[in-house]
XYZ file of C-alpha atoms in Angstrom:
653
model
C -53.613 -35.052 -28.583
C -50.507 -36.279 -26.796
C -49.806 -34.318 -23.627
C -46.068 -34.935 -24.013
C -45.957 -32.552 -26.992
C -45.998 -28.772 -26.585
C -48.895 -26.939 -28.213
C -47.043 -25.327 -31.093
C -45.440 -28.679 -32.005
C -48.881 -30.334 -32.006
C -50.118 -27.653 -34.402
C -47.054 -28.088 -36.627
C -47.539 -31.852 -36.860
C -51.199 -31.355 -37.780
C -50.444 -28.755 -40.462
C -49.476 -29.711 -44.054
C -45.827 -29.047 -44.855
C -46.595 -26.587 -47.632
C -48.618 -24.519 -45.160
C -45.993 -24.777 -42.402
C -43.349 -23.490 -44.809
C -45.256 -20.207 -45.157
C -45.129 -19.490 -41.426
C -42.431 -17.976 -39.242
C -42.503 -20.678 -36.545
C -44.261 -23.911 -37.516
C -41.537 -25.371 -39.759
C -38.571 -24.591 -37.495
C -36.652 -27.809 -36.896
C -37.930 -29.663 -39.977
C -35.361 -30.726 -42.596
C -37.175 -30.857 -45.916
C -34.473 -32.936 -47.623
C -33.847 -35.507 -44.890
C -37.546 -35.514 -43.865
C -36.599 -35.298 -40.205
C -37.590 -33.218 -37.183
C -35.032 -31.863 -34.761
C -36.697 -31.959 -31.346
C -35.772 -31.142 -27.744
C -36.769 -33.714 -25.146
C -36.761 -33.998 -21.377
C -36.169 -37.638 -20.538
C -35.129 -40.130 -17.875
C -33.200 -43.368 -18.168
C -31.691 -44.201 -21.578
C -32.776 -43.335 -25.127
C -30.583 -45.940 -26.821
C -33.596 -47.957 -28.012
C -34.538 -45.064 -30.312
C -31.463 -45.617 -32.453
C -33.042 -48.771 -33.904
C -35.610 -46.478 -35.565
C -32.893 -44.340 -37.139
C -33.366 -41.616 -34.537
C -30.146 -39.757 -33.729
C -29.643 -38.896 -30.072
C -27.448 -36.080 -28.719
C -27.348 -36.141 -24.935
C -27.053 -32.757 -23.267
C -27.079 -32.131 -19.507
C -29.565 -32.597 -16.668
C -31.864 -34.995 -18.525
C -32.166 -33.042 -21.779
C -31.360 -34.291 -25.278
C -31.726 -33.256 -28.914
C -33.248 -35.874 -31.196
C -33.239 -35.987 -34.984
C -36.355 -37.977 -35.785
C -37.608 -39.222 -39.186
C -41.061 -37.700 -39.531
C -42.778 -41.090 -39.727
C -41.386 -42.064 -36.313
C -42.350 -38.988 -34.266
C -45.420 -40.723 -32.825
C -43.465 -43.835 -31.893
C -40.738 -41.744 -30.262
C -43.283 -39.953 -28.082
C -44.728 -43.273 -26.916
C -41.420 -44.243 -25.282
C -41.872 -44.196 -21.511
C -38.504 -42.471 -20.979
C -39.653 -39.421 -22.985
C -41.233 -36.957 -20.559
C -41.838 -33.878 -22.732
C -41.030 -32.695 -26.265
C -40.613 -29.220 -27.751
C -39.710 -28.051 -31.234
C -36.833 -25.555 -31.656
C -37.509 -21.814 -31.630
C -35.585 -19.194 -33.562
C -33.656 -16.626 -31.550
C -32.810 -13.077 -32.587
C -29.701 -11.121 -31.877
C -31.101 -8.757 -29.606
C -21.630 3.147 -27.808
C -18.978 4.616 -25.293
C -16.115 2.439 -24.043
C -17.579 -0.428 -22.027
C -15.357 0.297 -19.014
C -16.190 4.002 -18.828
C -19.200 3.428 -16.591
C -20.418 0.774 -14.186
C -17.623 1.390 -11.637
C -15.246 -0.950 -13.476
C -12.131 1.229 -13.657
C -12.110 1.460 -9.865
C -11.215 -2.243 -9.615
C -9.172 -2.685 -12.799
C -6.920 0.384 -12.864
C -6.192 0.344 -9.144
C -6.325 -2.129 -6.301
C -7.267 -4.956 -6.592
C -6.275 -4.555 -10.287
C -8.634 -7.191 -11.625
C -8.441 -8.319 -15.255
C -10.442 -11.541 -15.519
C -7.297 -13.685 -15.508
C -8.028 -17.360 -14.960
C -11.682 -17.080 -15.992
C -13.179 -18.615 -19.143
C -15.668 -16.349 -20.932
C -17.864 -18.204 -23.439
C -19.462 -16.082 -26.157
C -22.225 -17.998 -27.942
C -23.076 -15.787 -30.876
C -22.373 -15.140 -34.568
C -18.676 -16.056 -34.371
C -15.581 -13.919 -34.045
C -12.878 -12.302 -36.154
C -10.084 -14.238 -34.456
C -7.404 -12.231 -36.312
C -8.130 -8.938 -34.530
C -5.525 -7.753 -31.990
C -8.231 -7.539 -29.297
C -8.274 -11.347 -29.128
C -4.520 -11.956 -29.144
C -1.817 -11.934 -26.507
C 1.139 -9.568 -26.527
C 3.180 -12.176 -28.425
C 0.559 -12.361 -31.156
C -0.861 -15.751 -30.189
C -4.574 -16.251 -29.646
C -6.504 -15.821 -26.402
C -9.203 -18.180 -27.714
C -8.966 -21.630 -26.142
C -11.549 -23.220 -28.433
C -13.695 -22.086 -31.354
C -16.631 -24.264 -32.403
C -18.218 -23.158 -35.674
C -21.568 -24.919 -35.884
C -22.093 -23.747 -39.469
C -19.095 -25.532 -41.010
C -19.367 -28.953 -42.605
C -17.253 -31.554 -40.764
C -15.024 -33.986 -42.625
C -14.754 -37.730 -42.022
C -11.052 -38.588 -42.273
C -10.117 -41.946 -43.754
C -10.342 -44.747 -41.219
C -11.926 -42.558 -38.513
C -15.362 -41.459 -37.363
C -16.730 -37.975 -37.349
C -16.405 -37.498 -33.602
C -13.698 -37.957 -30.989
C -13.771 -40.036 -27.895
C -15.169 -38.221 -24.900
C -12.631 -35.867 -23.427
C -10.543 -35.656 -26.594
C -9.619 -32.414 -28.256
C -8.418 -31.146 -31.579
C -4.916 -30.829 -30.167
C -4.508 -34.605 -29.928
C -5.356 -34.984 -33.609
C -2.788 -32.569 -34.984
C 0.209 -34.862 -35.100
C 3.123 -34.345 -37.490
C 0.989 -32.686 -40.136
C 0.583 -29.609 -37.961
C 4.274 -29.447 -37.069
C 5.275 -29.767 -40.685
C 2.804 -27.104 -41.690
C 4.103 -24.747 -39.013
C 7.627 -25.314 -40.294
C 6.529 -24.630 -43.857
C 7.867 -28.002 -45.067
C 4.531 -29.674 -45.819
C 2.869 -29.622 -49.215
C 0.794 -26.477 -49.677
C -2.427 -28.352 -50.440
C -4.920 -27.494 -47.698
C -5.745 -31.063 -46.724
C -2.055 -31.947 -46.406
C -1.326 -28.980 -44.129
C -4.114 -29.379 -41.638
C -5.862 -32.120 -39.674
C -9.301 -33.357 -40.589
C -12.081 -31.045 -39.513
C -14.283 -32.600 -36.876
C -17.061 -31.542 -34.513
C -16.449 -31.597 -30.768
C -16.686 -34.940 -28.997
C -20.289 -36.057 -28.722
C -21.662 -33.712 -31.402
C -22.529 -34.161 -35.070
C -22.502 -30.654 -36.479
C -19.825 -28.072 -37.123
C -16.062 -28.026 -36.676
C -14.011 -27.425 -33.535
C -10.680 -25.592 -33.590
C -8.345 -25.398 -30.612
C -5.774 -22.701 -29.844
C -3.011 -24.581 -31.699
C -5.053 -24.564 -34.914
C -5.976 -20.909 -34.456
C -2.303 -20.018 -33.936
C -1.427 -21.997 -37.049
C -3.838 -19.854 -39.042
C -2.522 -16.642 -37.447
C 1.042 -17.604 -38.418
C 0.059 -18.172 -42.064
C 0.108 -15.435 -44.699
C -2.968 -13.260 -44.463
C -5.813 -13.865 -46.850
C -6.731 -17.077 -48.600
C -4.182 -19.215 -46.779
C -5.554 -18.200 -43.375
C -9.070 -18.921 -44.580
C -8.038 -22.376 -45.821
C -6.628 -23.235 -42.417
C -9.489 -21.741 -40.406
C -12.559 -20.867 -42.504
C -14.711 -19.547 -39.662
C -15.863 -15.952 -40.166
C -18.214 -13.576 -38.402
C -20.187 -12.092 -41.276
C -22.460 -9.881 -39.142
C -19.894 -8.660 -36.590
C -22.350 -9.154 -33.714
C -20.299 -11.836 -31.961
C -17.044 -9.949 -32.499
C -18.531 -6.857 -30.851
C -19.898 -8.872 -27.916
C -16.583 -10.676 -27.350
C -14.674 -7.406 -27.579
C -16.864 -5.672 -25.015
C -16.605 -8.587 -22.591
C -12.910 -9.387 -22.911
C -11.159 -7.501 -25.710
C -7.625 -6.195 -25.192
C -5.353 -4.223 -27.485
C -3.310 -1.006 -27.296
C -6.334 0.835 -28.744
C -9.166 -0.872 -26.919
C -9.899 -2.622 -23.663
C -12.945 -4.653 -22.750
C -14.179 -5.322 -19.239
C -12.065 -8.445 -18.539
C -9.053 -8.076 -20.853
C -7.100 -11.090 -19.538
C -9.971 -13.572 -19.479
C -9.644 -16.522 -21.827
C -12.233 -16.972 -24.540
C -14.354 -19.866 -25.707
C -16.291 -19.046 -28.869
C -19.256 -20.845 -30.400
C -20.533 -19.636 -33.732
C -24.150 -20.688 -33.530
C -25.719 -22.555 -36.408
C -27.657 -20.579 -38.988
C -30.159 -23.160 -40.184
C -32.045 -21.142 -42.804
C -32.058 -17.946 -44.804
C -33.208 -15.897 -41.830
C -29.785 -16.495 -40.225
C -30.929 -16.766 -36.610
C -29.899 -19.590 -34.264
C -32.412 -22.036 -32.853
C -32.983 -23.358 -29.365
C -31.171 -26.576 -30.192
C -27.952 -24.847 -31.281
C -27.974 -22.805 -28.085
C -28.533 -25.812 -25.823
C -25.707 -27.685 -27.549
C -23.424 -24.662 -27.138
C -24.197 -24.251 -23.419
C -23.537 -27.950 -22.807
C -20.270 -27.698 -24.757
C -19.094 -24.642 -22.805
C -19.797 -26.274 -19.445
C -17.971 -29.461 -20.425
C -14.960 -27.453 -21.654
C -14.798 -25.419 -18.452
C -14.830 -28.608 -16.393
C -12.149 -30.118 -18.639
C -9.989 -26.987 -18.286
C -10.812 -26.660 -14.563
C -11.750 -23.019 -15.030
C -14.640 -20.924 -13.701
C -17.021 -20.114 -16.537
C -19.105 -17.108 -17.608
C -21.520 -17.696 -20.505
C -22.809 -14.732 -22.525
C -26.133 -15.064 -24.390
C -27.070 -11.900 -26.287
C -30.301 -12.969 -27.999
C -33.875 -13.931 -27.274
C -37.313 -14.891 -28.549
C -40.870 -13.822 -27.749
C -42.537 -17.224 -28.050
C -43.701 -18.627 -24.722
C -45.513 -17.795 -21.512
C -42.497 -15.841 -20.193
C -42.821 -17.619 -16.885
C -39.791 -19.910 -16.721
C -41.699 -23.037 -17.769
C -40.265 -23.830 -21.223
C -37.546 -26.427 -21.703
C -34.886 -23.835 -22.643
C -35.594 -21.809 -19.485
C -35.482 -24.830 -17.199
C -32.444 -26.177 -19.070
C -30.533 -22.961 -18.317
C -31.597 -23.103 -14.682
C -30.070 -26.581 -14.515
C -26.960 -25.526 -16.455
C -26.332 -22.608 -14.086
C -25.920 -25.108 -11.234
C -23.234 -27.224 -12.922
C -19.607 -26.445 -12.120
C -18.530 -22.913 -11.255
C -20.790 -21.221 -13.757
C -22.561 -17.912 -14.318
C -24.916 -17.330 -17.267
C -25.708 -13.775 -18.414
C -28.648 -13.175 -20.775
C -29.882 -9.955 -22.342
C -33.477 -8.924 -21.683
C -34.054 -8.130 -25.368
C -35.110 -5.026 -27.251
C -38.897 -5.462 -27.191
C -39.725 -2.915 -24.486
C -41.167 -0.310 -26.868
C -42.001 -2.530 -29.858
C -45.749 -2.851 -29.271
C -45.575 -6.622 -29.359
C -47.172 -7.430 -25.998
C -50.512 -6.690 -24.396
C -51.779 -7.875 -21.018
C -54.890 -7.109 -19.038
C -57.865 -8.442 -17.139
C -61.559 -8.969 -17.748
C -62.107 -7.973 -14.121
C -62.671 -4.239 -14.183
C -60.142 -2.165 -12.266
C -62.763 0.360 -11.117
C -64.892 -2.409 -9.625
C -61.916 -3.760 -7.717
C -60.396 -0.444 -6.631
C -63.741 1.043 -5.614
C -64.444 -1.731 -3.152
C -67.860 -2.378 -4.684
C -67.540 -5.494 -6.859
C -69.833 -5.288 -9.836
C -71.174 -1.836 -8.992
C -74.131 -1.003 -11.202
C -74.170 -4.400 -12.954
C -76.858 -6.877 -11.922
C -75.544 -10.397 -11.341
C -76.029 -12.526 -14.433
C -76.691 -9.545 -16.717
C -75.612 -9.520 -20.344
C -72.900 -6.981 -19.544
C -70.988 -9.045 -17.013
C -70.848 -12.284 -15.060
C -69.855 -12.881 -11.444
C -66.346 -14.154 -10.921
C -65.196 -16.535 -8.248
C -63.381 -13.749 -6.381
C -66.106 -11.122 -6.391
C -65.725 -8.435 -9.125
C -67.794 -8.609 -12.281
C -66.046 -9.789 -15.445
C -66.709 -7.823 -18.622
C -65.780 -8.398 -22.274
C -62.528 -6.969 -23.614
C -61.626 -6.092 -27.211
C -57.967 -6.188 -28.202
C -57.008 -4.223 -31.319
C -54.038 -5.320 -33.404
C -52.658 -3.142 -36.202
C -51.273 -5.148 -39.131
C -49.089 -3.161 -41.515
C -49.029 -3.579 -45.282
C -47.036 -6.432 -46.822
C -47.035 -8.808 -43.864
C -46.643 -12.291 -45.347
C -47.518 -14.045 -42.117
C -48.115 -13.213 -38.477
C -48.658 -15.294 -35.372
C -50.337 -14.244 -32.137
C -50.048 -16.036 -28.807
C -52.732 -15.747 -26.151
C -51.753 -17.118 -22.740
C -54.336 -17.428 -19.986
C -55.298 -19.349 -16.909
C -56.881 -22.713 -17.514
C -59.470 -21.938 -14.843
C -60.741 -18.984 -16.924
C -63.040 -19.705 -19.881
C -63.700 -17.103 -22.567
C -65.649 -16.876 -25.792
C -63.279 -15.630 -28.484
C -64.345 -13.598 -31.509
C -62.129 -12.502 -34.417
C -62.937 -9.524 -36.628
C -60.993 -8.700 -39.790
C -60.156 -5.161 -40.988
C -63.063 -5.358 -43.437
C -65.564 -6.162 -40.698
C -65.977 -9.917 -41.123
C -66.396 -11.572 -37.745
C -66.555 -15.122 -36.457
C -66.695 -16.850 -33.112
C -64.206 -19.600 -32.436
C -65.560 -22.925 -31.207
C -65.823 -22.842 -27.439
C -62.395 -23.896 -26.243
C -61.616 -26.950 -28.362
C -59.567 -29.126 -26.058
C -56.222 -29.775 -27.662
C -57.333 -29.226 -31.208
C -56.657 -27.321 -34.393
C -59.267 -25.102 -35.992
C -58.984 -23.376 -39.386
C -61.000 -20.394 -40.619
C -60.807 -17.737 -43.301
C -61.615 -14.041 -42.943
C -61.325 -11.955 -46.132
C -58.116 -13.156 -47.827
C -56.461 -14.410 -44.654
C -56.427 -18.005 -43.492
C -56.086 -18.402 -39.723
C -54.848 -21.550 -38.036
C -55.954 -21.701 -34.407
C -54.662 -24.170 -31.853
C -56.225 -24.592 -28.423
C -53.659 -25.946 -26.016
C -53.822 -27.379 -22.545
C -51.584 -26.983 -19.516
C -48.415 -29.047 -19.847
C -46.796 -31.319 -17.257
C -44.363 -28.481 -16.528
C -46.650 -25.452 -16.911
C -50.082 -24.364 -15.715
C -50.715 -21.755 -18.417
C -53.040 -22.431 -21.338
C -52.122 -21.189 -24.818
C -54.336 -20.275 -27.746
C -52.170 -19.827 -30.820
C -53.159 -17.980 -34.007
C -51.200 -18.242 -37.271
C -52.306 -15.834 -40.016
C -51.491 -16.768 -43.622
C -52.418 -15.199 -46.979
C -55.033 -16.988 -49.066
C -55.141 -16.279 -52.778
C -52.673 -13.392 -52.464
C -49.138 -12.674 -51.217
C -49.971 -10.869 -47.982
C -52.415 -11.103 -45.102
C -55.047 -8.380 -44.822
C -53.661 -5.172 -43.379
C -55.558 -2.870 -41.065
C -57.071 -3.306 -37.625
C -57.801 -6.846 -36.463
C -59.866 -7.240 -33.310
C -59.812 -10.124 -30.853
C -62.748 -10.002 -28.461
C -62.736 -11.976 -25.219
C -66.081 -12.565 -23.507
C -66.153 -14.198 -20.066
C -67.880 -17.504 -19.462
C -66.167 -18.585 -16.234
C -63.695 -16.256 -14.573
C -61.371 -16.629 -11.616
C -58.427 -14.374 -12.455
C -59.568 -12.757 -15.703
C -55.978 -12.265 -16.815
C -54.766 -12.560 -20.416
C -51.353 -12.131 -22.063
C -50.839 -11.563 -25.806
C -47.460 -11.791 -27.590
C -46.392 -11.138 -31.187
C -43.177 -12.320 -32.889
C -39.975 -10.363 -32.349
C -39.938 -6.865 -33.808
C -37.116 -7.821 -36.188
C -39.425 -10.137 -38.174
C -42.541 -7.961 -38.358
C -43.194 -4.611 -39.996
C -42.673 -1.479 -37.951
C -46.396 -0.665 -38.088
C -47.541 -4.038 -36.788
C -48.373 -4.100 -33.080
C -51.042 -3.733 -30.424
C -52.679 -0.327 -30.148
C -52.594 -0.301 -26.350
C -49.491 -2.364 -25.789
C -48.082 -3.324 -22.409
C -44.354 -2.662 -21.856
C -44.217 -4.887 -18.757
C -43.067 -8.510 -19.206
C -41.487 -7.789 -22.585
C -38.150 -9.341 -21.675
C -37.313 -12.090 -24.139
C -36.865 -15.787 -23.488
C -34.456 -17.112 -22.150
C -33.719 -14.069 -19.961
C -36.864 -15.208 -18.138
C -34.971 -18.165 -16.629
C -34.766 -17.779 -12.860
C -31.086 -18.630 -12.323
C -29.492 -16.622 -15.082
C -28.405 -13.003 -14.635
C -30.917 -11.077 -16.747
C -29.475 -7.828 -18.089
C -31.394 -4.732 -19.124
C -29.985 -1.574 -20.693
C -29.767 2.058 -19.697
C -28.478 5.120 -21.528
C -25.381 6.280 -19.666
C -25.560 9.738 -21.242
C -28.736 10.432 -19.294
C -28.199 7.811 -16.575
C -31.707 6.585 -17.339
C -33.519 3.468 -18.534
C -33.360 2.852 -22.305
C -36.961 2.461 -23.462
C -36.191 -0.377 -25.896
C -34.890 -2.603 -23.101
C -37.157 -5.552 -22.336
C -39.000 -5.134 -19.062
C -39.561 -7.919 -16.605
C -41.793 -9.048 -13.812
C -43.282 -6.227 -11.862
C -46.786 -7.471 -12.524
C -48.324 -7.954 -9.095
C -51.393 -9.546 -10.704
C -49.498 -12.111 -12.746
C -51.193 -15.446 -12.214
C -49.672 -17.966 -14.618
C -46.564 -20.044 -14.656
C -43.498 -20.916 -12.666
C -42.495 -17.330 -11.908
C -44.224 -16.006 -8.822
C -46.046 -12.688 -8.883
C -43.786 -9.855 -7.838
C -40.476 -11.446 -8.857
C -38.336 -8.735 -10.440
C -36.509 -9.210 -13.686
C -34.116 -8.022 -15.073
C -31.617 -8.440 -12.271
C -29.832 -5.216 -13.137
C -29.052 -2.909 -16.047
C -25.811 -1.904 -17.761
C -24.944 0.742 -20.369
C -26.507 -0.306 -23.678
C -26.561 2.809 -25.870
C -23.623 3.849 -28.032
C -21.131 1.298 -26.683
C -17.848 1.346 -28.614
C -16.940 -2.142 -29.841
C -14.479 -3.749 -32.281
C -15.879 -4.405 -35.732
C -14.915 -6.992 -38.340
C -13.222 -4.376 -40.529
C -10.506 -3.646 -38.001
C -11.933 -0.466 -36.546
C -14.467 0.403 -33.888
C -18.130 1.346 -34.057
C -20.876 2.347 -31.613
C -23.478 -0.340 -30.955
C -26.790 -0.199 -29.099
C -29.034 -2.812 -27.506
C -29.203 -5.201 -24.597
C -26.986 -7.476 -26.698
C -24.130 -5.142 -25.790
C -25.132 -4.394 -22.212
C -24.954 -8.127 -21.486
C -21.203 -8.611 -22.164
C -20.450 -5.677 -19.849
C -22.098 -7.685 -17.080
C -20.493 -10.933 -18.269
C -17.042 -9.338 -18.116
C -17.877 -7.926 -14.684
C -18.802 -11.421 -13.491
C -15.372 -12.568 -14.658
C -13.759 -9.835 -12.541
C -15.709 -10.870 -9.448
C -14.928 -14.559 -10.004
C -11.231 -13.764 -10.442
C -11.255 -11.875 -7.133
C -13.138 -14.647 -5.372
C -12.060 -17.955 -6.930
C -8.702 -17.345 -8.615
C -7.326 -15.129 -5.845
C -8.878 -17.171 -3.064
C -10.963 -14.428 -1.449
C -14.212 -16.386 -1.870
C -13.893 -19.743 -3.617
C -17.682 -20.084 -3.743
C -18.212 -16.894 -5.733
C -20.175 -18.319 -8.663
C -23.785 -19.016 -9.630
C -26.453 -17.229 -7.624
C -23.839 -15.742 -5.291
C -22.442 -13.596 -8.108
C -25.973 -12.421 -8.857
C -26.495 -11.542 -5.196
C -23.260 -9.498 -5.108
C -24.159 -7.628 -8.296
C -27.626 -6.837 -6.993
C -26.231 -5.623 -3.682
C -23.771 -3.290 -5.420
C -26.173 -1.878 -8.022
C -26.600 1.882 -7.958
C -29.600 4.148 -8.401
C -30.515 5.433 -11.851
C -32.324 8.610 -12.771
C -36.099 8.316 -12.950
C -36.355 5.169 -10.834
C -38.001 5.597 -7.452
C -38.314 2.030 -6.158
C -36.109 -1.042 -6.409
C -36.224 -3.721 -7.620
C -38.423 -2.825 -10.565
C -39.304 -4.211 -13.973
C -37.128 -1.754 -15.926
C -33.683 -1.932 -14.321
C -34.125 -4.548 -11.595
C -31.945 -3.715 -8.615
C -30.347 -0.764 -10.454
C -27.308 0.028 -12.565
C -24.205 -2.170 -12.572
C -21.460 -0.994 -10.204
C -18.618 -3.480 -9.894
C -16.606 -1.708 -7.217
C -19.620 -1.629 -4.894
C -20.326 -5.288 -5.608
C -16.999 -6.456 -4.196
C -17.202 -7.167 -0.441
C -15.146 -4.743 1.616
C-alpha cells in the first residue's frame, strides 16, 4: 500500500479492469483505448521529469496538476518525491418564479444604487449554453460571452502549428484575414476556409476555445447549419443555459440577477455515456476561469451547480482544498450548490455510544464492564453494537457504500444478505482489499488508512452481480461491533440519488451532512434552497454541518454549512427551445446567489465603494444580510445556514 494514493484509487488499481468496468466509480479516469489513467496530484517543485515516461502534465494552480499516466507507469509516477498525494477523478451530477422576484434583489437593481453586475465576469461551468438566445446578447445583437470553452469538442492541429497557444494568447489573435473575409462574405464557403483552426485554450489539451469575435461571427451567419459549422458547441440538456440565464440573462422578456455582467462559459467534458463531468474537468475549468479573469482584469464569480457524494464531507479531499486555494486567487468568489440529497435516504450517521447512557449521566447503566453486551470506551459510556439496514431495490446493477470512521475506533464488521447469509470481515485489514460473495452478489471491500491530508478512515464496499445481471435486492445489514471505542461515530454514504433506484437507501437515514462535495469546501459560498411560495426550507436541499458530535476531518464540529439559502423551487429560466420553463433544485438557487455576488462586487469594486469586496468578505456580507425563514428557530443551522438571501440588506448602509 502506498500512502500517497487515496483509498478508492488503491482499490481500483488492485481490481481487474473487467470488474472495474462494472462499477459506478472504480473505472472513472481510465481510458480503455489509450490504456492511461487521468489522475489529480498535489505536488511541489517540477514534474517535468515525468514527461520522459510519456506522462502528460497539465499544471493547474496552487500546486495541483492533472496527469495522464500510462497504466504501466502509475507506480513509478507515485515514487517521484515531488508527488505528495494522488486521487482519481470523481463523477459529478447536475444537482420556478423569476429569479429576481425574491431575495431583495429588485430593491438594489430597480432603484438606487441601480446595480446590474456591470464590470463583473460571471463564469458558468456547466453543460454549455445556447449562445444564440437573446438573453445572452447585447442590445445590438452581439454576444455578452467573452469566452466559451467547449471541453467536449475535438481540437484541430493546423498545418505548421501546435495544438495550443503560447501562454496569454487568445483565439482573437489567430483569426487573421480569414475571419475578416468570412465576415465580409467574400471567402469560400467551405467551413475550414471561413474559420480559424479550432484549438484548446493555452496550456490545455482538450476541447476548443471560442472568443467573442468567433461567437459574433457565428451569430452574423445564416441560422442553422452555417452557424453550427462556425461554432458547433451546443447545450443538449439545457442545464447550463438555465443556470446562465438565472445568473445573468437579459432580454425584453426576461431578466436574470446580474443582467449586465459579462459571461465566461465552460461546457464541461462528458467523458462517458453517463454524461456527467469529472473532477478533472472541473479543476481545469476553475483554473481557466481564474486565469481569464486575471487576463481581463475583472472581478470573477464562478458558479458550480453540481456535486458528488463520495468522500468524508469534511473538506479534506483534493477538490475541496483546491477550491479553497482557488478562492484566494485574484478577486474571486466561488458559489456551489449544496445538492439535492437532503431527502434521498443516501446517508446515515450515528454512534455506538448509547445516547441514553450519555444523557442520563450514568455511563454504562445496567451493563457490567466487559460484558458481552458492551465494552467500556475511553470517555466513559458503554459502547454497544449497531445494525445498519440498507434497502436495495430491484434491478440495481451495482452499488457502493462508504463507511467513514475515526481511526482510533476499532469495530468488528458483519455483512448479512437479504437471504440471511452472513459473514464477518477480517479484523481491519490495514490498507488491503478483501473480496467475498453473499448469495449472487460479489462484494469488494477496501480498508483504508488516514491520508496525509485527512484523519478519517474509510471502509469501502462495492457490490457487483455474480452470475446474474443484478445484485440481490432486499434488506442488507451491516453490523458494527465495538472492539476499541473513543468516539463511536460512524458515517455511511451511498452514491448520488440520480444513479441509484428510488427504493435504494438507508431505512433510518440521516438528513444532516447530506450536502454534496464540493459545497463542503470551507471558502466557497455553499448555497441551499428554500421554497419561496411557503418561505420555508426545501426538503431536497442538502444539509450541512450542524452535527455537534462530528469528530472526523478538517471541518470542525459545529461549523454551519450551507452559508445561506436562495429560492430553488419553480424558478423560471430560459430553455434551449427559445422559451422559458420552471426549474427546481439547488442547481438553480446557486446562480441566484452567484448573480447577487456580482451585484455586490459591482457596488464595491467597480464603483469604488469597497475595493476589497471579494472572497470571504462577500460571504460575510451575504451572511449578515440573510433574513429569517419560516420554520427556522436558530441561526446558523444545517438547513439554511444564516438564512435566506437578501441582497439589499447585505449592502452596507
